[in-house]
């Protein structure tokens, strides 16, 4: 079984920074794309940033230049460094792994439990 466990959310003032982490647990052989999505009340879940195993990343236009996604393949962990936070960045942030290979199984579209980020104005 594979699980994604997020950490690092919290309350921060506008202009501040937070760093989110997401670690995949289990006997993992490889993970294709890992990334972050967010969802605010009444809104659909949206992509924030994703990164593949080679380090190529894509970002939502709204976070370009402020957020940085990175990963440590040896630790099966993805990070999201969020700088210059705005009140509109407030949301629950969810970690995603699109394809996780273990020695026996391949797990598709795994999600973490979410971590809340609140940015005060």
Steps between C-alpha positions, in 0.01 A plus 500: 500500500619852420400815684572868446547703818509879483635747752585867527171684473394772739412866547720770353469869427483628145847524353628218714629156410416139570655171391284196444636146495344178378662163561390179334531199727526136403731275300523737204697433186416819312258789482423673171351844563450649845338830571270727686140600451282728709134545571314786663143475633253510213768467235635213294834344577768664288856422405767701679825336387619159382843353442610183326774262605747683277436831671290673234229709661179676400324771694164669506529852363380639832802366689780538244789695645378451856485124553771241438436127478781251554542134581744258654464173311709309752257601775186480280418849619370809325522852637322826431678819604242778506625858512316827474180339620173676428162462670370335182756222551301386804377146435544139588806375316507141381796293392460273198703221345377389160671161471679321782677173430584254774653157455157347443241766428458826314282756676335774298390849601577494871404792723609619840258605771558871446658775704338835567672824406347824624640836396379801696488846349 
